Amino acid sequence: MFGRALILFLSVLPKHALSRGAGWIANRTIPVPLRGPVHRAYSRVFGARPEEAALPVEQYPSLNAFFTRTLRPGLRPVAAGAIVSPVDATVGAYGEVRSDTLVQAKGRHYSLAALLGDGESADRFEGGTYVTLYLSPKDYHRIHAPIAGDITAATYIPGDLWPVNVAAVANVANLFAVNERIVVGMDGERGGRVAVVPVGATMVGMTRLAFDDLHTNARRREVRHRRYDPPVRIGTGAAFGHFEFGSTVVLVCSPDAGTIEPLTVGTTVRMGQRLGSLPSR
């Protein structure tokens, strides 16, 4: 009941303007004496771990700088020869791609073609595996490459900015296919195709890529395509992008790109952790 009431309330709010406003506030410079107290208070409220940050909290000039902090070297070892988690997150859904369908939550499904914005591309993933990874405000907000390979395309798809928490996933139809998102296509080093889809959400100022200036919540809300020739070569665990607050990544692998192994909904994963196997060389 609470979840439905929350979604009804959000439906009448200007979510894009609110999210841009939240981003503006998060980017304001905090006076030096207040930086430590502000970032530590945020960490206490949301459960973030400032001791993992690459810098002392006093050196982050804004909330957004702290949200998008890098980590101390060595804290996230990257599994060798595997599909790895691109983010620190909680597993929201896992399964096989069947008849263009992914699970959003119990009793709710959505179309992979709608998520990718391209039915022809979606056909490549039939019979493959996918996982939905939810980042909460406590999590490390940077995104990393789940495999080694070539980034060949990226598409910004404007849309809504519903929250992506449990209440929204249970109550908003086709949530990940209607929210703002960036669809990034990769060719695996060992073959196959992988789609990495960072999904925007309410109060996420922007979702940005490390290798392009594409971002969500753009003022010009129109589809923008990128094709990379030559492609962008990237290694497993390399910088891929970041969220300016928490959100979700949907990771989809074609059958010939490897297999994401079964994951239990609610399981916590860390960036670099093995999620599945790659094809043999």
PDB file of C-alpha atoms in Angstrom:
ATOM      1  CA  MET A   1       0.000   0.000   0.000  1.00  0.00           C
ATOM      2  CA  PHE A   2       2.793   2.444   0.922  1.00  0.00           C
ATOM      3  CA  GLY A   3       4.640   1.678  -2.324  1.00  0.00           C
ATOM      4  CA  ARG A   4       1.602   2.448  -4.462  1.00  0.00           C
ATOM      5  CA  ALA A   5       0.938   5.654  -2.535  1.00  0.00           C
ATOM      6  CA  LEU A   6       4.544   6.731  -3.049  1.00  0.00           C
ATOM      7  CA  ILE A   7       4.373   6.106  -6.796  1.00  0.00           C
ATOM      8  CA  LEU A   8       1.064   7.990  -7.033  1.00  0.00           C
ATOM      9  CA  PHE A   9       2.617  10.942  -5.201  1.00  0.00           C
ATOM     10  CA  LEU A  10       5.702  10.932  -7.445  1.00  0.00           C
ATOM     11  CA  SER A  11       3.558  10.756 -10.575  1.00  0.00           C
ATOM     12  CA  VAL A  12       2.456  14.382 -10.097  1.00  0.00           C
ATOM     13  CA  LEU A  13       5.924  15.760  -9.338  1.00  0.00           C
ATOM     14  CA  PRO A  14       8.336  17.230 -11.948  1.00  0.00           C
ATOM     15  CA  LYS A  15      10.908  14.449 -11.528  1.00  0.00           C
ATOM     16  CA  HIS A  16      13.399  15.763 -14.100  1.00  0.00           C
ATOM     17  CA  ALA A  17      13.458  19.230 -12.556  1.00  0.00           C
ATOM     18  CA  LEU A  18      13.751  17.765  -9.061  1.00  0.00           C
ATOM     19  CA  SER A  19      16.625  15.552 -10.146  1.00  0.00           C
ATOM     20  CA  ARG A  20      18.475  18.414 -11.838  1.00  0.00           C
ATOM     21  CA  GLY A  21      17.908  20.468  -8.691  1.00  0.00           C
ATOM     22  CA  ALA A  22      19.296  17.683  -6.538  1.00  0.00           C
ATOM     23  CA  GLY A  23      22.325  17.533  -8.815  1.00  0.00           C
ATOM     24  CA  TRP A  24      22.819  21.292  -8.539  1.00  0.00           C
ATOM     25  CA  ILE A  25      22.693  21.124  -4.741  1.00  0.00           C
ATOM     26  CA  ALA A  26      25.039  18.124  -4.632  1.00  0.00           C
ATOM     27  CA  ASN A  27      27.605  20.038  -6.715  1.00  0.00           C
ATOM     28  CA  ARG A  28      27.701  23.112  -4.449  1.00  0.00           C
ATOM     29  CA  THR A  29      31.072  23.628  -2.788  1.00  0.00           C
ATOM     30  CA  ILE A  30      30.998  22.917   0.943  1.00  0.00           C
ATOM     31  CA  PRO A  31      33.113  25.192   3.160  1.00  0.00           C
ATOM     32  CA  VAL A  32      36.274  23.358   4.172  1.00  0.00           C
ATOM     33  CA  PRO A  33      35.492  23.181   7.931  1.00  0.00           C
ATOM     34  CA  LEU A  34      32.106  21.566   7.188  1.00  0.00           C
ATOM     35  CA  ARG A  35      33.216  18.953   4.660  1.00  0.00           C
ATOM     36  CA  GLY A  36      34.181  16.290   7.159  1.00  0.00           C
ATOM     37  CA  PRO A  37      31.018  16.638   9.278  1.00  0.00           C
ATOM     38  CA  VAL A  38      28.731  16.712   6.203  1.00  0.00           C
ATOM     39  CA  HIS A  39      30.259  13.652   4.530  1.00  0.00           C
ATOM     40  CA  ARG A  40      30.405  11.689   7.783  1.00  0.00           C
ATOM     41  CA  ALA A  41      26.772  12.559   8.545  1.00  0.00           C
ATOM     42  CA  TYR A  42      25.766  11.355   5.068  1.00  0.00           C
ATOM     43  CA  SER A  43      27.732   8.142   5.662  1.00  0.00           C
ATOM     44  CA  ARG A  44      26.021   7.518   8.999  1.00  0.00           C
ATOM     45  CA  VAL A  45      22.541   8.100   7.587  1.00  0.00           C
ATOM     46  CA  PHE A  46      22.967   5.907   4.491  1.00  0.00           C
ATOM     47  CA  GLY A  47      25.585   3.416   5.639  1.00  0.00           C
ATOM     48  CA  ALA A  48      28.374   4.512   3.283  1.00  0.00           C
ATOM     49  CA  ARG A  49      31.965   3.573   4.132  1.00  0.00           C
ATOM     50  CA  PRO A  50      34.177   6.678   3.963  1.00  0.00           C
ATOM     51  CA  GLU A  51      37.191   4.676   5.127  1.00  0.00           C
ATOM     52  CA  GLU A  52      37.225   3.026   1.673  1.00  0.00           C
ATOM     53  CA  ALA A  53      37.558   6.356  -0.146  1.00  0.00           C
ATOM     54  CA  ALA A  54      40.791   7.169  -1.951  1.00  0.00           C
ATOM     55  CA  LEU A  55      41.011  10.537  -0.174  1.00  0.00           C
ATOM     56  CA  PRO A  56      40.236  11.820   3.328  1.00  0.00           C
ATOM     57  CA  VAL A  57      36.618  13.025   3.411  1.00  0.00           C
ATOM     58  CA  GLU A  58      37.748  16.613   3.991  1.00  0.00           C
ATOM     59  CA  GLN A  59      39.238  16.661   0.496  1.00  0.00           C
ATOM     60  CA  TYR A  60      35.895  16.147  -1.288  1.00  0.00           C
ATOM     61  CA  PRO A  61      34.614  19.668  -2.058  1.00  0.00           C
ATOM     62  CA  SER A  62      30.948  18.693  -2.598  1.00  0.00           C
ATOM     63  CA  LEU A  63      28.458  15.921  -1.895  1.00  0.00           C
ATOM     64  CA  ASN A  64      28.671  14.883  -5.531  1.00  0.00           C
ATOM     65  CA  ALA A  65      32.449  14.581  -5.319  1.00  0.00           C
ATOM     66  CA  PHE A  66      31.952  12.277  -2.334  1.00  0.00           C
ATOM     67  CA  PHE A  67      29.135  10.309  -4.072  1.00  0.00           C
ATOM     68  CA  THR A  68      31.394   9.627  -7.035  1.00  0.00           C
ATOM     69  CA  ARG A  69      34.546   8.947  -5.002  1.00  0.00           C
ATOM     70  CA  THR A  70      37.145   6.475  -6.180  1.00  0.00           C
ATOM     71  CA  LEU A  71      38.346   3.779  -3.786  1.00  0.00           C
ATOM     72  CA  ARG A  72      41.693   3.045  -2.245  1.00  0.00           C
ATOM     73  CA  PRO A  73      43.782   0.851  -4.562  1.00  0.00           C
ATOM     74  CA  GLY A  74      43.338  -2.886  -4.066  1.00  0.00           C
ATOM     75  CA  LEU A  75      39.934  -2.780  -2.349  1.00  0.00           C
ATOM     76  CA  ARG A  76      38.108  -4.294  -5.327  1.00  0.00           C
ATOM     77  CA  PRO A  77      40.233  -7.058  -6.866  1.00  0.00           C
ATOM     78  CA  VAL A  78      38.997  -7.994 -10.343  1.00  0.00           C
ATOM     79  CA  ALA A  79      38.420 -11.710 -10.930  1.00  0.00           C
ATOM     80  CA  ALA A  80      40.530 -13.077 -13.769  1.00  0.00           C
ATOM     81  CA  GLY A  81      39.027 -14.792 -16.812  1.00  0.00           C
ATOM     82  CA  ALA A  82      35.415 -14.127 -15.831  1.00  0.00           C
ATOM     83  CA  ILE A  83      32.393 -11.910 -16.277  1.00  0.00           C
ATOM     84  CA  VAL A  84      32.596  -9.588 -13.273  1.00  0.00           C
ATOM     85  CA  SER A  85      30.199  -7.288 -11.508  1.00  0.00           C
ATOM     86  CA  PRO A  86      30.466  -3.767 -12.927  1.00  0.00           C
ATOM     87  CA  VAL A  87      29.310  -2.200  -9.634  1.00  0.00           C
ATOM     88  CA  ASP A  88      28.835  -2.599  -5.905  1.00  0.00           C
ATOM     89  CA  ALA A  89      25.153  -3.473  -5.724  1.00  0.00           C
ATOM     90  CA  THR A  90      22.290  -5.712  -4.641  1.00  0.00           C
ATOM     91  CA  VAL A  91      20.925  -8.276  -7.104  1.00  0.00           C
ATOM     92  CA  GLY A  92      17.412  -7.238  -8.105  1.00  0.00           C
ATOM     93  CA  ALA A  93      16.734  -9.922 -10.726  1.00  0.00           C
ATOM     94  CA  TYR A  94      18.531 -12.707 -12.567  1.00  0.00           C
ATOM     95  CA  GLY A  95      17.546 -15.053 -15.360  1.00  0.00           C
ATOM     96  CA  GLU A  96      17.714 -16.167 -18.966  1.00  0.00           C
ATOM     97  CA  VAL A  97      16.441 -14.090 -21.861  1.00  0.00           C
ATOM     98  CA  ARG A  98      13.392 -15.927 -23.201  1.00  0.00           C
ATOM     99  CA  SER A  99      11.076 -14.595 -25.922  1.00  0.00           C
ATOM    100  CA  ASP A 100      12.466 -11.048 -25.497  1.00  0.00           C
ATOM    101  CA  THR A 101      11.437 -11.044 -21.820  1.00  0.00           C
ATOM    102  CA  LEU A 102      13.292 -10.085 -18.639  1.00  0.00           C
ATOM    103  CA  VAL A 103      11.977 -10.243 -15.077  1.00  0.00           C
ATOM    104  CA  GLN A 104      11.581  -6.903 -13.327  1.00  0.00           C
ATOM    105  CA  ALA A 105      10.126  -8.296 -10.083  1.00  0.00           C
ATOM    106  CA  LYS A 106       7.860 -11.137  -9.058  1.00  0.00           C
ATOM    107  CA  GLY A 107       4.857 -11.006 -11.385  1.00  0.00           C
ATOM    108  CA  ARG A 108       6.304  -8.170 -13.495  1.00  0.00           C
ATOM    109  CA  HIS A 109       8.184  -8.564 -16.770  1.00  0.00           C
ATOM    110  CA  TYR A 110       9.415  -6.245 -19.505  1.00  0.00           C
ATOM    111  CA  SER A 111      10.765  -6.367 -23.040  1.00  0.00           C
ATOM    112  CA  LEU A 112      14.505  -6.481 -23.722  1.00  0.00           C
ATOM    113  CA  ALA A 113      13.875  -4.806 -27.093  1.00  0.00           C
ATOM    114  CA  ALA A 114      12.148  -1.937 -25.269  1.00  0.00           C
ATOM    115  CA  LEU A 115      15.054  -1.661 -22.821  1.00  0.00           C
ATOM    116  CA  LEU A 116      17.639  -1.537 -25.615  1.00  0.00           C
ATOM    117  CA  GLY A 117      15.458   0.567 -27.910  1.00  0.00           C
ATOM    118  CA  ASP A 118      16.273  -1.832 -30.752  1.00  0.00           C
ATOM    119  CA  GLY A 119      14.460  -5.078 -31.544  1.00  0.00           C
ATOM    120  CA  GLU A 120      17.140  -6.282 -33.943  1.00  0.00           C
ATOM    121  CA  SER A 121      19.861  -5.911 -31.327  1.00  0.00           C
ATOM    122  CA  ALA A 122      17.689  -7.668 -28.770  1.00  0.00           C
ATOM    123  CA  ASP A 123      17.474 -10.767 -30.978  1.00  0.00           C
ATOM    124  CA  ARG A 124      21.213 -11.297 -30.480  1.00  0.00           C
ATOM    125  CA  PHE A 125      20.643 -11.917 -26.753  1.00  0.00           C
ATOM    126  CA  GLU A 126      17.916 -14.562 -27.025  1.00  0.00           C
ATOM    127  CA  GLY A 127      18.889 -17.504 -24.830  1.00  0.00           C
ATOM    128  CA  GLY A 128      21.507 -15.452 -22.995  1.00  0.00           C
ATOM    129  CA  THR A 129      21.623 -14.405 -19.349  1.00  0.00           C
ATOM    130  CA  TYR A 130      21.094 -11.149 -17.489  1.00  0.00           C
ATOM    131  CA  VAL A 131      21.288  -9.602 -14.037  1.00  0.00           C
ATOM    132  CA  THR A 132      19.798  -6.409 -12.594  1.00  0.00           C
ATOM    133  CA  LEU A 133      22.080  -4.649 -10.117  1.00  0.00           C
ATOM    134  CA  TYR A 134      20.633  -1.997  -7.779  1.00  0.00           C
ATOM    135  CA  LEU A 135      22.899   0.651  -6.230  1.00  0.00           C
ATOM    136  CA  SER A 136      21.629   2.303  -3.053  1.00  0.00           C
ATOM    137  CA  PRO A 137      22.902   5.646  -1.703  1.00  0.00           C
ATOM    138  CA  LYS A 138      25.431   3.808   0.496  1.00  0.00           C
ATOM    139  CA  ASP A 139      27.178   2.131  -2.427  1.00  0.00           C
ATOM    140  CA  TYR A 140      30.298   2.973  -4.388  1.00  0.00           C
ATOM    141  CA  HIS A 141      28.844   4.776  -7.422  1.00  0.00           C
ATOM    142  CA  ARG A 142      31.356   4.098 -10.171  1.00  0.00           C
ATOM    143  CA  ILE A 143      30.696   1.646 -13.000  1.00  0.00           C
ATOM    144  CA  HIS A 144      33.393  -0.624 -14.438  1.00  0.00           C
ATOM    145  CA  ALA A 145      33.648  -2.882 -17.486  1.00  0.00           C
ATOM    146  CA  PRO A 146      32.249  -6.383 -16.831  1.00  0.00           C
ATOM    147  CA  ILE A 147      34.459  -7.979 -19.514  1.00  0.00           C
ATOM    148  CA  ALA A 148      37.361  -7.082 -21.765  1.00  0.00           C
ATOM    149  CA  GLY A 149      36.435  -6.112 -25.294  1.00  0.00           C
ATOM    150  CA  ASP A 150      35.428  -3.327 -27.644  1.00  0.00           C
ATOM    151  CA  ILE A 151      32.745  -0.727 -26.979  1.00  0.00           C
ATOM    152  CA  THR A 152      31.101  -0.269 -30.367  1.00  0.00           C
ATOM    153  CA  ALA A 153      28.023   1.849 -29.626  1.00  0.00           C
ATOM    154  CA  ALA A 154      26.206   3.870 -26.994  1.00  0.00           C
ATOM    155  CA  THR A 155      22.705   5.334 -27.093  1.00  0.00           C
ATOM    156  CA  TYR A 156      21.105   7.819 -24.723  1.00  0.00           C
ATOM    157  CA  ILE A 157      17.360   7.114 -24.472  1.00  0.00           C
ATOM    158  CA  PRO A 158      15.359   9.822 -22.657  1.00  0.00           C
ATOM    159  CA  GLY A 159      12.418   8.807 -20.527  1.00  0.00           C
ATOM    160  CA  ASP A 160      10.913   9.007 -17.063  1.00  0.00           C
ATOM    161  CA  LEU A 161      12.846   9.246 -13.821  1.00  0.00           C
ATOM    162  CA  TRP A 162      10.973   6.924 -11.499  1.00  0.00           C
ATOM    163  CA  PRO A 163      12.891   5.707  -8.467  1.00  0.00           C
ATOM    164  CA  VAL A 164      14.386   2.220  -8.869  1.00  0.00           C
ATOM    165  CA  ASN A 165      13.916   1.022  -5.287  1.00  0.00           C
ATOM    166  CA  VAL A 166      11.850  -2.002  -4.253  1.00  0.00           C
ATOM    167  CA  ALA A 167       8.582  -0.037  -4.114  1.00  0.00           C
ATOM    168  CA  ALA A 168       8.999   1.300  -7.649  1.00  0.00           C
ATOM    169  CA  VAL A 169      10.164  -2.017  -9.114  1.00  0.00           C
ATOM    170  CA  ALA A 170       7.042  -3.663  -7.700  1.00  0.00           C
ATOM    171  CA  ASN A 171       4.601  -0.952  -8.808  1.00  0.00           C
ATOM    172  CA  VAL A 172       5.823   0.772 -12.004  1.00  0.00           C
ATOM    173  CA  ALA A 173       5.205  -1.246 -15.168  1.00  0.00           C
ATOM    174  CA  ASN A 174       8.213  -1.650 -17.491  1.00  0.00           C
ATOM    175  CA  LEU A 175      10.267   0.505 -15.126  1.00  0.00           C
ATOM    176  CA  PHE A 176      13.723  -0.031 -16.645  1.00  0.00           C
ATOM    177  CA  ALA A 177      12.388   0.322 -20.183  1.00  0.00           C
ATOM    178  CA  VAL A 178      10.625   3.638 -19.488  1.00  0.00           C
ATOM    179  CA  ASN A 179      13.251   5.352 -17.346  1.00  0.00           C
ATOM    180  CA  GLU A 180      16.109   7.371 -18.801  1.00  0.00           C
ATOM    181  CA  ARG A 181      19.071   5.168 -19.648  1.00  0.00           C
ATOM    182  CA  ILE A 182      22.235   4.761 -21.685  1.00  0.00           C
ATOM    183  CA  VAL A 183      22.567   1.524 -23.652  1.00  0.00           C
ATOM    184  CA  VAL A 184      26.212   0.566 -24.235  1.00  0.00           C
ATOM    185  CA  GLY A 185      27.062  -2.296 -26.612  1.00  0.00           C
ATOM    186  CA  MET A 186      30.290  -4.286 -26.298  1.00  0.00           C
ATOM    187  CA  ASP A 187      31.884  -7.038 -28.360  1.00  0.00           C
ATOM    188  CA  GLY A 188      33.644  -9.441 -26.038  1.00  0.00           C
ATOM    189  CA  GLU A 189      37.350 -10.133 -26.417  1.00  0.00           C
ATOM    190  CA  ARG A 190      36.447 -13.828 -26.691  1.00  0.00           C
ATOM    191  CA  GLY A 191      33.394 -13.190 -28.854  1.00  0.00           C
ATOM    192  CA  GLY A 192      29.744 -12.540 -28.213  1.00  0.00           C
ATOM    193  CA  ARG A 193      27.849  -9.402 -27.332  1.00  0.00           C
ATOM    194  CA  VAL A 194      27.246  -7.671 -24.001  1.00  0.00           C
ATOM    195  CA  ALA A 195      24.873  -4.813 -23.206  1.00  0.00           C
ATOM    196  CA  VAL A 196      25.577  -2.620 -20.182  1.00  0.00           C
ATOM    197  CA  VAL A 197      22.592  -0.393 -19.384  1.00  0.00           C
ATOM    198  CA  PRO A 198      22.940   2.229 -16.623  1.00  0.00           C
ATOM    199  CA  VAL A 199      19.400   3.353 -15.759  1.00  0.00           C
ATOM    200  CA  GLY A 200      18.609   6.811 -14.388  1.00  0.00           C
ATOM    201  CA  ALA A 201      16.283   7.424 -11.455  1.00  0.00           C
ATOM    202  CA  THR A 202      14.623  10.114  -9.353  1.00  0.00           C
ATOM    203  CA  MET A 203      17.198  12.342  -7.648  1.00  0.00           C
ATOM    204  CA  VAL A 204      20.050  10.950  -9.753  1.00  0.00           C
ATOM    205  CA  GLY A 205      21.532  14.205 -11.011  1.00  0.00           C
ATOM    206  CA  MET A 206      23.077  12.484 -14.037  1.00  0.00           C
ATOM    207  CA  THR A 207      24.527   9.192 -15.190  1.00  0.00           C
ATOM    208  CA  ARG A 208      27.787   9.740 -17.066  1.00  0.00           C
ATOM    209  CA  LEU A 209      30.127   7.644 -19.208  1.00  0.00           C
ATOM    210  CA  ALA A 210      33.903   7.640 -18.824  1.00  0.00           C
ATOM    211  CA  PHE A 211      34.570   7.434 -22.573  1.00  0.00           C
ATOM    212  CA  ASP A 212      31.922   9.816 -23.975  1.00  0.00           C
ATOM    213  CA  ASP A 213      30.027  12.961 -22.985  1.00  0.00           C
ATOM    214  CA  LEU A 214      26.627  11.230 -23.159  1.00  0.00           C
ATOM    215  CA  HIS A 215      24.637  11.561 -19.936  1.00  0.00           C
ATOM    216  CA  THR A 216      21.098  11.104 -18.652  1.00  0.00           C
ATOM    217  CA  ASN A 217      18.704  13.873 -17.629  1.00  0.00           C
ATOM    218  CA  ALA A 218      19.881  16.020 -20.534  1.00  0.00           C
ATOM    219  CA  ARG A 219      17.935  19.210 -21.207  1.00  0.00           C
ATOM    220  CA  ARG A 220      17.533  18.198 -24.861  1.00  0.00           C
ATOM    221  CA  ARG A 221      15.470  15.086 -24.317  1.00  0.00           C
ATOM    222  CA  GLU A 222      16.063  13.309 -27.602  1.00  0.00           C
ATOM    223  CA  VAL A 223      17.641   9.992 -28.514  1.00  0.00           C
ATOM    224  CA  ARG A 224      21.363  10.349 -29.202  1.00  0.00           C
ATOM    225  CA  HIS A 225      23.360   7.585 -30.890  1.00  0.00           C
ATOM    226  CA  ARG A 226      27.105   7.015 -30.894  1.00  0.00           C
ATOM    227  CA  ARG A 227      28.969   4.562 -33.111  1.00  0.00           C
ATOM    228  CA  TYR A 228      32.668   4.098 -32.369  1.00  0.00           C
ATOM    229  CA  ASP A 229      34.974   3.438 -35.324  1.00  0.00           C
ATOM    230  CA  PRO A 230      37.500   2.409 -34.269  1.00  0.00           C
ATOM    231  CA  PRO A 231      35.810   0.895 -31.230  1.00  0.00           C
ATOM    232  CA  VAL A 232      36.841   1.838 -27.703  1.00  0.00           C
ATOM    233  CA  ARG A 233      39.055  -0.939 -26.357  1.00  0.00           C
ATOM    234  CA  ILE A 234      38.503  -1.592 -22.644  1.00  0.00           C
ATOM    235  CA  GLY A 235      39.795  -4.091 -20.118  1.00  0.00           C
ATOM    236  CA  THR A 236      37.854  -5.975 -17.465  1.00  0.00           C
ATOM    237  CA  GLY A 237      37.299  -3.711 -14.486  1.00  0.00           C
ATOM    238  CA  ALA A 238      38.329  -0.534 -16.319  1.00  0.00           C
ATOM    239  CA  ALA A 239      36.494   2.751 -15.725  1.00  0.00           C
ATOM    240  CA  PHE A 240      33.141   2.774 -17.559  1.00  0.00           C
ATOM    241  CA  GLY A 241      31.082   5.584 -15.991  1.00  0.00           C
ATOM    242  CA  HIS A 242      29.401   6.704 -12.785  1.00  0.00           C
ATOM    243  CA  PHE A 243      26.092   7.603 -11.178  1.00  0.00           C
ATOM    244  CA  GLU A 244      25.654  10.913  -9.417  1.00  0.00           C
ATOM    245  CA  PHE A 245      23.676   9.117  -6.669  1.00  0.00           C
ATOM    246  CA  GLY A 246      22.336   5.537  -6.638  1.00  0.00           C
ATOM    247  CA  SER A 247      20.553   3.749  -9.471  1.00  0.00           C
ATOM    248  CA  THR A 248      20.604   0.465 -11.434  1.00  0.00           C
ATOM    249  CA  VAL A 249      22.678  -1.342 -14.047  1.00  0.00           C
ATOM    250  CA  VAL A 250      21.135  -4.042 -16.230  1.00  0.00           C
ATOM    251  CA  LEU A 251      23.807  -6.375 -17.633  1.00  0.00           C
ATOM    252  CA  VAL A 252      22.856  -8.713 -20.507  1.00  0.00           C
ATOM    253  CA  CYS A 253      25.107 -11.297 -22.182  1.00  0.00           C
ATOM    254  CA  SER A 254      24.462 -13.113 -25.452  1.00  0.00           C
ATOM    255  CA  PRO A 255      24.855 -16.917 -25.284  1.00  0.00           C
ATOM    256  CA  ASP A 256      28.222 -16.755 -27.080  1.00  0.00           C
ATOM    257  CA  ALA A 257      29.613 -14.075 -24.725  1.00  0.00           C
ATOM    258  CA  GLY A 258      29.579 -16.357 -21.698  1.00  0.00           C
ATOM    259  CA  THR A 259      27.104 -17.140 -18.955  1.00  0.00           C
ATOM    260  CA  ILE A 260      26.137 -15.172 -15.864  1.00  0.00           C
ATOM    261  CA  GLU A 261      25.795 -17.863 -13.230  1.00  0.00           C
ATOM    262  CA  PRO A 262      22.653 -18.118 -11.034  1.00  0.00           C
ATOM    263  CA  LEU A 263      22.343 -15.310  -8.506  1.00  0.00           C
ATOM    264  CA  THR A 264      19.853 -15.008  -5.660  1.00  0.00           C
ATOM    265  CA  VAL A 265      17.737 -11.858  -5.491  1.00  0.00           C
ATOM    266  CA  GLY A 266      18.886  -9.761  -2.542  1.00  0.00           C
ATOM    267  CA  THR A 267      22.492 -10.938  -2.705  1.00  0.00           C
ATOM    268  CA  THR A 268      25.129  -8.226  -2.334  1.00  0.00           C
ATOM    269  CA  VAL A 269      27.938  -8.153  -4.901  1.00  0.00           C
ATOM    270  CA  ARG A 270      31.102  -6.080  -5.165  1.00  0.00           C
ATOM    271  CA  MET A 271      32.675  -4.554  -8.234  1.00  0.00           C
ATOM    272  CA  GLY A 272      35.148  -7.006  -9.739  1.00  0.00           C
ATOM    273  CA  GLN A 273      33.487 -10.052  -8.166  1.00  0.00           C
ATOM    274  CA  ARG A 274      33.039 -13.024 -10.476  1.00  0.00           C
ATOM    275  CA  LEU A 275      29.486 -13.237 -11.838  1.00  0.00           C
ATOM    276  CA  GLY A 276      29.953 -15.830 -14.550  1.00  0.00           C
ATOM    277  CA  SER A 277      32.121 -17.657 -17.036  1.00  0.00           C
ATOM    278  CA  LEU A 278      33.560 -16.486 -20.349  1.00  0.00           C
ATOM    279  CA  PRO A 279      33.593 -18.689 -23.475  1.00  0.00           C
ATOM    280  CA  SER A 280      36.692 -20.780 -24.109  1.00  0.00           C
ATOM    281  CA  ARG A 281      39.339 -19.149 -26.245  1.00  0.00           C
TER     282      ARG A 281
END
